[in-house]
Amino acid sequence: MIQAIVFLPLLAALVAGLGQRAIGPFASKLVTTGALFTSCALSWPIFLSFVMGTGEAEVVTVLHWVSSGALQFNWELRVDTLTAVMLVVITTVSALVHLYSWGYMEEDPDQPRFFAYLSLFTFAMLMLVTADNLVQMFFGWEGVGLASYLLIGFWYKKPSANAAAIKAFVVNRVGDLGFMLGIFGTFLVFGTVSIPEILAAAPGMAGSTITFMGMRLDTMTILCLLLFIGAMGKSAQLGLHTWLPDAMEGPTPVSALIHAATMVTAGVFMVCRLSPMFETAPIALGVVTFVGAATCLFAATVGTTQWDIKRVIAYSTCSQLGYMFFAAGVGAYGAAMFHLFTHAFFKALLFLGAGSVIHAMHHEQDMRYYGGLRKHIPLTYWAMLAGTLAITGVGIAGVAGFAGFHSKDGILEAAFAAGGGGVIAFWVGIFAALLTSFYSWRLVFLTFYGKPRWEQSEHIQHAVHDDHGHGHDDHGHAPKADGDGTAGYHPHESPLSMLIPLGVLSLGAVFAGFIFAHPFIYPEEGKAFWAGSIAFDEHLMHLAHEVPTWVKWTPFTVMAIGLFLAWNSYIRNTTLPARFVAQFKLLHQFLYNKWYFDELYNILFVKPAFAIGRFFWKRGDEGTIDRFGPDGAAALVAGGTRLAVRLQSGYVYGYAFVMLLGLVGLASWAMVNFL
Amino acid sequence: MSGFPILSLMLAVPLVAAILCLYAGDRNARMIALVATLIDFALGVVLWANFDIGGAQWQFVERADLFGRFSYKLGIDGMALMLIMLSVFLMPLCILASWDAIKQRVGLYMAMFLIMEVVMIGVFMAQDLLLFYIFFEAGLIPMYFIIGIWGGANRKYAAFKFFLYTLLGSVLMLIAMIAMIAEAGTTDIPTLLNYDFPVEMQTWLWLAFFASLAVKMPMWPVHTWLPDAHVQAPTAGSMILAGVLLKLGAYGFIRFMMPMFPDASAQLMWLVFGLSMVAVVYTSLVALVQNDMKKLIAYSSVAHMAIVTAGLFAFNQQGIEGALIIMLSHGVVSAALFFCVGVIYDRLHTREIDRYGGLAVNMPAYALFFMLFTMASIGLPGTSGFVGEFLSLLGIYEASSVVAFVCTTGIILGAAYMLYLYRRVVFGELTKDDVKAMPDLNPREWAIMAPLAAVALWMGVYPESFLAPMRSDVTTVVARLAPAKPAGDAHLAAGKPKPAAAHGENAHGSSHAGGVQ
């Protein structure tokens, strides 16, 4: 069964991708979407069997892959609780995104290619989460990277999309450098790349030391840190995050599937999968906590200033991933996975909802030109509202709440309970939660409330003035007089294929936390549910549930403050933001320009790489090696210019060649007679 | 199969066909060459099928004593088998790639390619030192003519440079070989492989061989002939140059230098590592700024070959097997990439990257193949490039984490320059009229692309087919090197809990004993 779940998407991708001309676009879409819904239908029973406690972990070997000396690994599919959680997340979101794309990509001429890429991505992601050895995990890791590259650059005629695609791939490769070195080191130390064997042997290695790059280091710390660098790349953590906001150049369904729900969580998955290993390296865990908390804060601050609706959600994703990492860092792997699980639903919902808004607003993505959309696209509005309630963590402590309430509060409580660095992470997380609430509600208010500000949008103007050449004729009644800010434009609610996924994900955003909190993060039930697939710390989860009441209520309080601030700035007193920006110009510039990471990297890495490359080429190869090497030798042998002339006519090298042959003959003769 | 001289037959078929080509008309010459190379490929398949994995080290041995000590002795082991397979696989594709592109002196051209095939597989078959040398150096002659006659505008400079570089090294290697024969009293390679040369003599022999082989690899800083040769060579010439000729240097390392001079290899390991590290970073950065497609791929070849040399000198099973897989993989993938350049060069007659753009629109099949080979070159798991790179880097790490770190940065730079190339050629808006007029792949081009793609994927998904025949040969070399092998830089030391530490110690080989340094 697991083979079907994993390989159906691959098969569908091949059929749709290679056979699109034979079977046509409709069949291509049908095949891929059908395959994903089948995979999804097969995955849920597996997940539920683990929830019920009847699931059995198993490993299915598909094919031998490599054996080289002591190094052996296979293509194999592992199913345990951790995998099962990822299976449902991946297949569900992917199936819904496939369906959604029927509507969203309707006018695109390259649909079969798009669907083939989506299915290919899903296959790679499934290979990643079913990996039983580090190398197959790396296969999936790179496979999703490829699919992400292809999908970010899907509109390959746009220079910005191409640049973003390359950036995503190359920045991820920086992380992969760490991942690869981590695998090498792990093999060197443990003599295997099989994950269960490594995890079993890891405690025995605690306290040992190893030399790495000339430094004497604690073995487990350096291995975990190297692997974590890989996780940082894929999960866009501070320092290696710069590709994620740019990745929004891809079509919105891609952002929902890859850059929110699944691929970017691969790093969190990796840390959880290897959690028994990380448990032996407290320093590495401290770094994980620190990086997670820093990312969480950084991305949230940037998110408050962005105008592009997708970029706000992208920074929000980055920030939420930070939560997951610091949860893992303090040892609350169950909470990290729980947030990954709920986040997949509500963040996919937010992205798909944003896509629906963008679809309605004729590809306008700037929130400055939105406003008042609540009445025009009510279903989208309700879906976005559900997503926002989920991400901001609305809920009553001890009773029930939206999905993010259960998972985010779980993380914050665990961080507080863990003590030490966890308490710092807790406060950072609280502050980030305030910002989260602010930017999430800011998005909702700017988009759905207030008066329409559409007339300033070029996209909308095009739509109106192009005289409805884009299939919006059915809404195209006589443009009304200006003055209401609509420019006579009529946004239209999305088709059913887009609304159904929004509906399903809304259910997830509302109920996923409440329903699944027990198995994921409650001490006893969690222990039974995870069944050793992660290093579930029962004791820590006990402590987390017994934190003081004020700790439980603080997240709710800051959420309310954020909501109030957003309401105050964007509904009650709409001139406030502009005044604030004028007052704190430097701060705003700093945040709006994303802490100037891109500019910094450009100066530090990109430009020097090209400059040094040019220097090596012109000054090194041509200016030194050739000059004193072959060219110099030629000049020396025959005295400069005379030779150059002959060289042109091609005689000299002919002579030299005959000379060589003569030499070979002579030497052979000498050898034969002489020896 | 015993007793049947299949190796000689494989040499004879292209040789006879080459002579026929010289006297046949243009159209017939193409056909003769294609048929002959296909027959050789079929013979290669028979050879592989009958190769006894895990059997005797040297199989299909043939011997005929000629004059003096010189004998015509052929035989192959698993490494030679795989490289022969690579050669006979690429040859028919090269002939097909030249089908329409070569219009002048077709008979001579085909004859040159067939002779090239003879000498290339001859190198891998030779079991006599002198015979090896003759094949090894004779490989230059047809390549020299292919560049010099059918090359681009600046072909004479390129041919000259190619020649001058290789000349110097060759003479030194020949002198070293004479010294070896004088010392050991035999030209028989299997015997020499187990002869222990005096340690101080090894160093000199090693350096002499190194001078020749480093040029052939090519290693930094003697690599500058390669970009020029590639740029000027016709498409098929580049394919075979990158595909097989670049592998001769590495073959020399693993066949001669390492097993024959193990102590010198261990002593001079730092030199190889140092040059390899420089090469990976240096040539990758140079590749990043190229405007000429062929130059870019040529520089990337230097970077890939640097990982081969570093992998070989890791002195362990993973490093050497990985290096061998890179050789095979690079043989297929770089040949494919040069063919990708050739396809559009045939249509627009320029290699300048900026002249293209937007090919994904009018050449989707081409874009797909090019993407696959780009990914294989970058080393995406699932393609051939990954397996080799992964294994060799893992092996290098066991020897030295610093070298592994520097070499692994190649995966970042490799992704940067290849994707940057791909973006400029295939993506973007299709604006130029002459580019718009370019048709997608024709059936002949499909027939070249498809087998290359199939092998690149096969090697990535199930490399065991390729690793298995070479395994015992690599083990033999590793065992030969073991006494001289220095300890890695990891120095894993157990902490408080004892038992697992012993496990880790076992894992990376018991060969730490007896380092020479």
PDB file of C-alpha atoms in Angstrom, chain A residues 18 21 63-71 73 75 113 135 138-140 142-143 146 149-150 153 156-160 162-163 165-166 169-170 173-174 176-177 180-181 183-193 201 203-214 216 219 223 226 606 608-617 619-622 625-626 629-631 633-634 643 647-650 652-654 656-661 663-664 667-668 670-672 674-675, chain B residues 67-70 130 133-134 137 140-141 144-145 148 156-157 159-161 163-165 167 170-171 174 178 181-182 187 220-221 223-224 227-228 281-282 285-286 288-291 295 299 317-318 321 358 360-361 364-365 368 371 375 378-382 386-387 389-391 393-394 397-398 401-402 404-405 408-409 411-412 415-416 419-420 422-423 426-430 440 460-464 467 471 489-498 500-501 503-505 507-508:
ATOM      1  CA  LEU A  18       5.910  13.048 -20.971  1.00  0.00           C
ATOM      2  CA  ARG A  21       0.809  15.680 -26.178  1.00  0.00           C
ATOM      3  CA  LEU A  63      15.354  -1.868  -4.617  1.00  0.00           C
ATOM      4  CA  HIS A  64      18.969  -2.129  -3.699  1.00  0.00           C
ATOM      5  CA  TRP A  65      20.684   1.198  -4.283  1.00  0.00           C
ATOM      6  CA  VAL A  66      24.371   1.382  -3.428  1.00  0.00           C
ATOM      7  CA  SER A  67      26.902  -0.767  -1.717  1.00  0.00           C
ATOM      8  CA  SER A  68      30.474   0.344  -1.479  1.00  0.00           C
ATOM      9  CA  GLY A  69      32.600  -1.296   1.157  1.00  0.00           C
ATOM     10  CA  ALA A  70      30.879  -0.880   4.502  1.00  0.00           C
ATOM     11  CA  LEU A  71      28.480   1.647   3.031  1.00  0.00           C
ATOM     12  CA  PHE A  73      21.789   1.510   1.480  1.00  0.00           C
ATOM     13  CA  TRP A  75      15.577   2.373  -1.724  1.00  0.00           C
ATOM     14  CA  ARG A 113       3.529  20.652 -17.175  1.00  0.00           C
ATOM     15  CA  VAL A 135      20.851   9.119   1.683  1.00  0.00           C
ATOM     16  CA  PHE A 138      18.783  13.408   0.844  1.00  0.00           C
ATOM     17  CA  PHE A 139      17.290  12.107  -2.393  1.00  0.00           C
ATOM     18  CA  GLY A 140      13.882  13.383  -1.371  1.00  0.00           C
ATOM     19  CA  GLU A 142      17.046  17.327  -3.419  1.00  0.00           C
ATOM     20  CA  GLY A 143      14.041  16.048  -5.318  1.00  0.00           C
ATOM     21  CA  LEU A 146      14.274  20.371  -7.961  1.00  0.00           C
ATOM     22  CA  TYR A 149      13.061  25.169  -8.567  1.00  0.00           C
ATOM     23  CA  LEU A 150      10.917  24.119 -11.511  1.00  0.00           C
ATOM     24  CA  GLY A 153      10.387  29.238 -12.316  1.00  0.00           C
ATOM     25  CA  TYR A 156       9.961  30.913 -17.143  1.00  0.00           C
ATOM     26  CA  LYS A 157       9.508  33.959 -19.327  1.00  0.00           C
ATOM     27  CA  LYS A 158       9.594  36.214 -16.252  1.00  0.00           C
ATOM     28  CA  PRO A 159      13.175  37.150 -15.365  1.00  0.00           C
ATOM     29  CA  SER A 160      12.217  37.608 -11.722  1.00  0.00           C
ATOM     30  CA  ASN A 162      13.986  32.633 -13.055  1.00  0.00           C
ATOM     31  CA  ALA A 163      16.163  34.551 -10.657  1.00  0.00           C
ATOM     32  CA  ALA A 165      14.244  29.797  -8.880  1.00  0.00           C
ATOM     33  CA  ILE A 166      18.018  29.813  -9.104  1.00  0.00           C
ATOM     34  CA  PHE A 169      18.207  26.133  -5.520  1.00  0.00           C
ATOM     35  CA  VAL A 170      21.583  27.631  -4.779  1.00  0.00           C
ATOM     36  CA  ARG A 173      22.604  23.931  -1.785  1.00  0.00           C
ATOM     37  CA  VAL A 174      24.468  25.863   0.881  1.00  0.00           C
ATOM     38  CA  ASP A 176      22.961  20.782   1.506  1.00  0.00           C
ATOM     39  CA  LEU A 177      26.667  21.262   1.940  1.00  0.00           C
ATOM     40  CA  MET A 180      26.185  16.149   3.053  1.00  0.00           C
ATOM     41  CA  LEU A 181      29.076  16.728   5.408  1.00  0.00           C
ATOM     42  CA  ILE A 183      26.033  12.376   6.388  1.00  0.00           C
ATOM     43  CA  PHE A 184      29.736  11.818   5.727  1.00  0.00           C
ATOM     44  CA  GLY A 185      30.608  12.432   9.338  1.00  0.00           C
ATOM     45  CA  THR A 186      27.784  10.227  10.534  1.00  0.00           C
ATOM     46  CA  PHE A 187      29.000   7.401   8.370  1.00  0.00           C
ATOM     47  CA  LEU A 188      32.535   7.897   9.564  1.00  0.00           C
ATOM     48  CA  VAL A 189      31.451   7.713  13.172  1.00  0.00           C
ATOM     49  CA  PHE A 190      28.706   5.099  13.032  1.00  0.00           C
ATOM     50  CA  GLY A 191      29.690   3.107   9.983  1.00  0.00           C
ATOM     51  CA  THR A 192      26.166   3.190   8.618  1.00  0.00           C
ATOM     52  CA  VAL A 193      23.663   5.575   7.093  1.00  0.00           C
ATOM     53  CA  ALA A 201      24.092   3.882  18.504  1.00  0.00           C
ATOM     54  CA  PRO A 203      23.771   7.563  22.945  1.00  0.00           C
ATOM     55  CA  GLY A 204      26.933   5.484  23.007  1.00  0.00           C
ATOM     56  CA  MET A 205      28.761   8.207  21.134  1.00  0.00           C
ATOM     57  CA  ALA A 206      27.862  10.954  23.576  1.00  0.00           C
ATOM     58  CA  GLY A 207      30.961  12.541  24.992  1.00  0.00           C
ATOM     59  CA  SER A 208      33.289  11.320  22.265  1.00  0.00           C
ATOM     60  CA  THR A 209      35.353  13.816  20.325  1.00  0.00           C
ATOM     61  CA  ILE A 210      36.396  14.110  16.715  1.00  0.00           C
ATOM     62  CA  THR A 211      38.581  16.389  14.637  1.00  0.00           C
ATOM     63  CA  PHE A 212      36.694  18.400  12.073  1.00  0.00           C
ATOM     64  CA  MET A 213      38.493  20.932   9.885  1.00  0.00           C
ATOM     65  CA  GLY A 214      41.369  20.963  12.307  1.00  0.00           C
ATOM     66  CA  ARG A 216      38.683  19.121  18.165  1.00  0.00           C
ATOM     67  CA  THR A 219      31.252  14.323  17.959  1.00  0.00           C
ATOM     68  CA  LEU A 223      27.278  16.027  13.453  1.00  0.00           C
ATOM     69  CA  LEU A 226      26.043  19.953  10.206  1.00  0.00           C
ATOM     70  CA  VAL A 606      27.348  37.019  -5.310  1.00  0.00           C
ATOM     71  CA  PRO A 608      32.748  38.589  -5.327  1.00  0.00           C
ATOM     72  CA  ALA A 609      32.052  35.165  -6.875  1.00  0.00           C
ATOM     73  CA  PHE A 610      31.678  36.717 -10.300  1.00  0.00           C
ATOM     74  CA  ALA A 611      34.562  39.114  -9.791  1.00  0.00           C
ATOM     75  CA  ILE A 612      36.911  36.393  -8.579  1.00  0.00           C
ATOM     76  CA  GLY A 613      35.804  34.118 -11.382  1.00  0.00           C
ATOM     77  CA  ARG A 614      36.615  36.803 -13.919  1.00  0.00           C
ATOM     78  CA  PHE A 615      39.933  37.465 -12.222  1.00  0.00           C
ATOM     79  CA  PHE A 616      40.928  33.786 -12.281  1.00  0.00           C
ATOM     80  CA  TRP A 617      39.921  33.521 -15.893  1.00  0.00           C
ATOM     81  CA  ARG A 619      44.494  37.027 -14.913  1.00  0.00           C
ATOM     82  CA  GLY A 620      44.948  33.416 -13.918  1.00  0.00           C
ATOM     83  CA  ASP A 621      44.334  31.230 -16.914  1.00  0.00           C
ATOM     84  CA  GLU A 622      45.028  33.666 -19.684  1.00  0.00           C
ATOM     85  CA  ILE A 625      49.217  30.061 -17.037  1.00  0.00           C
ATOM     86  CA  ASP A 626      48.903  30.501 -20.774  1.00  0.00           C
ATOM     87  CA  GLY A 629      52.985  28.170 -20.272  1.00  0.00           C
ATOM     88  CA  PRO A 630      52.218  27.194 -23.848  1.00  0.00           C
ATOM     89  CA  ASP A 631      52.333  30.672 -25.372  1.00  0.00           C
ATOM     90  CA  ALA A 633      57.095  28.179 -24.554  1.00  0.00           C
ATOM     91  CA  ALA A 634      56.194  28.729 -28.162  1.00  0.00           C
ATOM     92  CA  LEU A 643      56.905  31.474 -34.786  1.00  0.00           C
ATOM     93  CA  LEU A 647      51.841  28.994 -36.052  1.00  0.00           C
ATOM     94  CA  GLN A 648      49.112  30.623 -38.026  1.00  0.00           C
ATOM     95  CA  SER A 649      50.098  28.670 -41.081  1.00  0.00           C
ATOM     96  CA  GLY A 650      50.167  25.564 -38.959  1.00  0.00           C
ATOM     97  CA  VAL A 652      55.310  24.284 -36.493  1.00  0.00           C
ATOM     98  CA  TYR A 653      52.996  22.078 -34.629  1.00  0.00           C
ATOM     99  CA  GLY A 654      53.169  19.646 -37.496  1.00  0.00           C
ATOM    100  CA  ALA A 656      56.669  19.126 -33.413  1.00  0.00           C
ATOM    101  CA  PHE A 657      54.254  16.322 -33.874  1.00  0.00           C
ATOM    102  CA  VAL A 658      56.569  14.383 -36.128  1.00  0.00           C
ATOM    103  CA  MET A 659      59.240  14.972 -33.543  1.00  0.00           C
ATOM    104  CA  LEU A 660      57.150  13.297 -30.910  1.00  0.00           C
ATOM    105  CA  LEU A 661      56.470  10.300 -33.092  1.00  0.00           C
ATOM    106  CA  LEU A 663      60.931  10.169 -30.133  1.00  0.00           C
ATOM    107  CA  VAL A 664      58.456   7.425 -29.371  1.00  0.00           C
ATOM    108  CA  ALA A 667      62.608   5.145 -27.290  1.00  0.00           C
ATOM    109  CA  SER A 668      60.836   1.954 -28.202  1.00  0.00           C
ATOM    110  CA  ALA A 670      66.142   1.643 -27.405  1.00  0.00           C
ATOM    111  CA  MET A 671      64.008  -0.210 -24.945  1.00  0.00           C
ATOM    112  CA  VAL A 672      63.753  -3.315 -27.015  1.00  0.00           C
ATOM    113  CA  PHE A 674      68.902  -2.195 -24.723  1.00  0.00           C
ATOM    114  CA  LEU A 675      67.052  -3.869 -21.890  1.00  0.00           C
TER     115      LEU A 675
ATOM    116  CA  PHE B  67      60.121  -8.905 -30.555  1.00  0.00           C
ATOM    117  CA  GLY B  68      62.295  -8.474 -27.482  1.00  0.00           C
ATOM    118  CA  ARG B  69      60.338  -8.043 -24.311  1.00  0.00           C
ATOM    119  CA  PHE B  70      57.521  -6.460 -26.188  1.00  0.00           C
ATOM    120  CA  LEU B 130      54.814  -0.553 -24.008  1.00  0.00           C
ATOM    121  CA  TYR B 133      52.093   3.594 -23.960  1.00  0.00           C
ATOM    122  CA  ILE B 134      51.621   3.333 -27.689  1.00  0.00           C
ATOM    123  CA  GLU B 137      49.898   8.446 -26.855  1.00  0.00           C
ATOM    124  CA  LEU B 140      46.418  12.141 -29.413  1.00  0.00           C
ATOM    125  CA  ILE B 141      46.863  11.750 -33.132  1.00  0.00           C
ATOM    126  CA  TYR B 144      44.761  16.315 -32.997  1.00  0.00           C
ATOM    127  CA  PHE B 145      43.545  15.933 -36.562  1.00  0.00           C
ATOM    128  CA  GLY B 148      43.004  20.681 -36.546  1.00  0.00           C
ATOM    129  CA  LYS B 156      45.257  25.614 -35.099  1.00  0.00           C
ATOM    130  CA  TYR B 157      46.053  27.394 -31.882  1.00  0.00           C
ATOM    131  CA  ALA B 159      45.489  21.887 -31.656  1.00  0.00           C
ATOM    132  CA  PHE B 160      48.925  23.268 -30.974  1.00  0.00           C
ATOM    133  CA  LYS B 161      48.181  23.924 -27.351  1.00  0.00           C
ATOM    134  CA  PHE B 163      49.758  19.003 -28.451  1.00  0.00           C
ATOM    135  CA  LEU B 164      52.324  21.057 -26.571  1.00  0.00           C
ATOM    136  CA  TYR B 165      50.850  20.279 -23.176  1.00  0.00           C
ATOM    137  CA  LEU B 167      54.051  16.304 -25.360  1.00  0.00           C
ATOM    138  CA  SER B 170      54.445  12.074 -22.371  1.00  0.00           C
ATOM    139  CA  VAL B 171      58.184  12.230 -22.692  1.00  0.00           C
ATOM    140  CA  LEU B 174      58.130   7.320 -21.316  1.00  0.00           C
ATOM    141  CA  ILE B 178      61.938   2.710 -19.365  1.00  0.00           C
ATOM    142  CA  ILE B 181      61.284  -1.878 -17.093  1.00  0.00           C
ATOM    143  CA  ALA B 182      64.979  -1.692 -16.319  1.00  0.00           C
ATOM    144  CA  THR B 187      56.776  -5.076 -19.296  1.00  0.00           C
ATOM    145  CA  TRP B 220      44.905  22.666 -12.338  1.00  0.00           C
ATOM    146  CA  PRO B 221      47.148  24.455 -13.434  1.00  0.00           C
ATOM    147  CA  HIS B 223      44.148  22.543 -17.660  1.00  0.00           C
ATOM    148  CA  THR B 224      44.137  25.487 -20.030  1.00  0.00           C
ATOM    149  CA  PRO B 227      38.691  24.839 -22.871  1.00  0.00           C
ATOM    150  CA  ASP B 228      40.424  25.775 -26.106  1.00  0.00           C
ATOM    151  CA  VAL B 281      36.905  26.262  -6.479  1.00  0.00           C
ATOM    152  CA  TYR B 282      38.948  27.988  -9.149  1.00  0.00           C
ATOM    153  CA  LEU B 285      34.250  30.229 -10.400  1.00  0.00           C
ATOM    154  CA  VAL B 286      35.724  30.595 -13.853  1.00  0.00           C
ATOM    155  CA  LEU B 288      30.449  30.988 -13.669  1.00  0.00           C
ATOM    156  CA  VAL B 289      31.627  33.905 -15.801  1.00  0.00           C
ATOM    157  CA  GLN B 290      31.883  32.192 -19.191  1.00  0.00           C
ATOM    158  CA  ASN B 291      29.936  33.445 -22.174  1.00  0.00           C
ATOM    159  CA  LYS B 295      34.002  26.764 -22.392  1.00  0.00           C
ATOM    160  CA  TYR B 299      35.664  24.289 -17.065  1.00  0.00           C
ATOM    161  CA  GLN B 317      36.722   1.848  -1.125  1.00  0.00           C
ATOM    162  CA  GLN B 318      34.130   4.631  -1.251  1.00  0.00           C
ATOM    163  CA  GLU B 321      34.543   3.568  -6.345  1.00  0.00           C
ATOM    164  CA  GLY B 358      13.538  31.173 -24.531  1.00  0.00           C
ATOM    165  CA  ALA B 360      11.710  26.197 -23.769  1.00  0.00           C
ATOM    166  CA  VAL B 361       9.015  27.662 -26.001  1.00  0.00           C
ATOM    167  CA  PRO B 364      10.391  21.660 -25.308  1.00  0.00           C
ATOM    168  CA  ALA B 365      11.863  18.191 -25.830  1.00  0.00           C
ATOM    169  CA  LEU B 368      13.671  18.558 -21.038  1.00  0.00           C
ATOM    170  CA  MET B 371      17.409  19.919 -17.878  1.00  0.00           C
ATOM    171  CA  MET B 375      20.685  18.079 -13.086  1.00  0.00           C
ATOM    172  CA  ILE B 378      24.848  19.198 -10.682  1.00  0.00           C
ATOM    173  CA  GLY B 379      24.632  15.815  -8.980  1.00  0.00           C
ATOM    174  CA  LEU B 380      20.963  15.553  -8.228  1.00  0.00           C
ATOM    175  CA  PRO B 381      20.226  12.292  -6.414  1.00  0.00           C
ATOM    176  CA  GLY B 382      18.600   9.810  -8.744  1.00  0.00           C
ATOM    177  CA  PHE B 386      25.038  12.040  -7.444  1.00  0.00           C
ATOM    178  CA  VAL B 387      26.215   8.495  -6.820  1.00  0.00           C
ATOM    179  CA  GLU B 389      30.009  12.554  -6.173  1.00  0.00           C
ATOM    180  CA  PHE B 390      28.468  11.280  -2.967  1.00  0.00           C
ATOM    181  CA  LEU B 391      30.663   8.208  -2.701  1.00  0.00           C
ATOM    182  CA  LEU B 393      33.210  12.924  -1.224  1.00  0.00           C
ATOM    183  CA  LEU B 394      32.321  10.491   1.532  1.00  0.00           C
ATOM    184  CA  TYR B 397      35.886  12.938   4.202  1.00  0.00           C
ATOM    185  CA  GLU B 398      37.313   9.790   5.741  1.00  0.00           C
ATOM    186  CA  SER B 401      37.405  16.736   6.450  1.00  0.00           C
ATOM    187  CA  VAL B 402      39.074  19.887   5.152  1.00  0.00           C
ATOM    188  CA  ALA B 404      35.959  17.161   1.746  1.00  0.00           C
ATOM    189  CA  PHE B 405      34.625  20.540   2.793  1.00  0.00           C
ATOM    190  CA  THR B 408      31.843  19.811  -1.435  1.00  0.00           C
ATOM    191  CA  THR B 409      31.558  23.548  -2.038  1.00  0.00           C
ATOM    192  CA  ILE B 411      28.036  21.331  -5.312  1.00  0.00           C
ATOM    193  CA  ILE B 412      27.015  24.912  -4.592  1.00  0.00           C
ATOM    194  CA  ALA B 415      24.485  24.396  -9.220  1.00  0.00           C
ATOM    195  CA  ALA B 416      25.106  28.106  -9.706  1.00  0.00           C
ATOM    196  CA  LEU B 419      21.484  26.720 -13.638  1.00  0.00           C
ATOM    197  CA  TYR B 420      22.711  30.135 -14.724  1.00  0.00           C
ATOM    198  CA  TYR B 422      20.350  26.841 -18.399  1.00  0.00           C
ATOM    199  CA  ARG B 423      18.415  29.947 -17.528  1.00  0.00           C
ATOM    200  CA  VAL B 426      16.403  27.854 -22.259  1.00  0.00           C
ATOM    201  CA  PHE B 427      14.371  30.208 -20.099  1.00  0.00           C
ATOM    202  CA  GLY B 428      13.368  33.784 -20.642  1.00  0.00           C
ATOM    203  CA  GLU B 429      11.320  35.386 -23.357  1.00  0.00           C
ATOM    204  CA  LEU B 430      11.713  34.074 -26.881  1.00  0.00           C
ATOM    205  CA  ASP B 440      12.859  20.958 -31.898  1.00  0.00           C
ATOM    206  CA  GLY B 460      21.641   6.995 -10.596  1.00  0.00           C
ATOM    207  CA  VAL B 461      18.899   4.617  -9.543  1.00  0.00           C
ATOM    208  CA  TYR B 462      20.690   1.289  -9.712  1.00  0.00           C
ATOM    209  CA  PRO B 463      24.436   1.917  -9.789  1.00  0.00           C
ATOM    210  CA  GLU B 464      25.055  -1.613  -8.586  1.00  0.00           C
ATOM    211  CA  LEU B 467      29.774  -0.952  -9.203  1.00  0.00           C
ATOM    212  CA  ARG B 471      34.303  -3.909  -6.709  1.00  0.00           C
ATOM    213  CA  ASP B 489      42.121  13.483  10.215  1.00  0.00           C
ATOM    214  CA  ALA B 490      39.043  12.502  12.207  1.00  0.00           C
ATOM    215  CA  HIS B 491      40.800  10.805  15.157  1.00  0.00           C
ATOM    216  CA  LEU B 492      37.557   9.775  16.731  1.00  0.00           C
ATOM    217  CA  ALA B 493      38.118   9.390  20.452  1.00  0.00           C
ATOM    218  CA  ALA B 494      35.600   7.689  22.674  1.00  0.00           C
ATOM    219  CA  GLY B 495      33.988   9.622  25.484  1.00  0.00           C
ATOM    220  CA  LYS B 496      32.755   8.111  28.721  1.00  0.00           C
ATOM    221  CA  PRO B 497      30.475   5.384  27.351  1.00  0.00           C
ATOM    222  CA  LYS B 498      32.888   2.912  25.871  1.00  0.00           C
ATOM    223  CA  ALA B 500      29.839   2.194  20.878  1.00  0.00           C
ATOM    224  CA  ALA B 501      33.166   3.868  20.267  1.00  0.00           C
ATOM    225  CA  HIS B 503      31.869   0.232  16.741  1.00  0.00           C
ATOM    226  CA  GLY B 504      32.738   3.541  15.174  1.00  0.00           C
ATOM    227  CA  GLU B 505      36.399   2.618  15.030  1.00  0.00           C
ATOM    228  CA  ALA B 507      33.477   1.292  10.687  1.00  0.00           C
ATOM    229  CA  HIS B 508      36.090   3.304   8.949  1.00  0.00           C
TER     230      HIS B 508
END
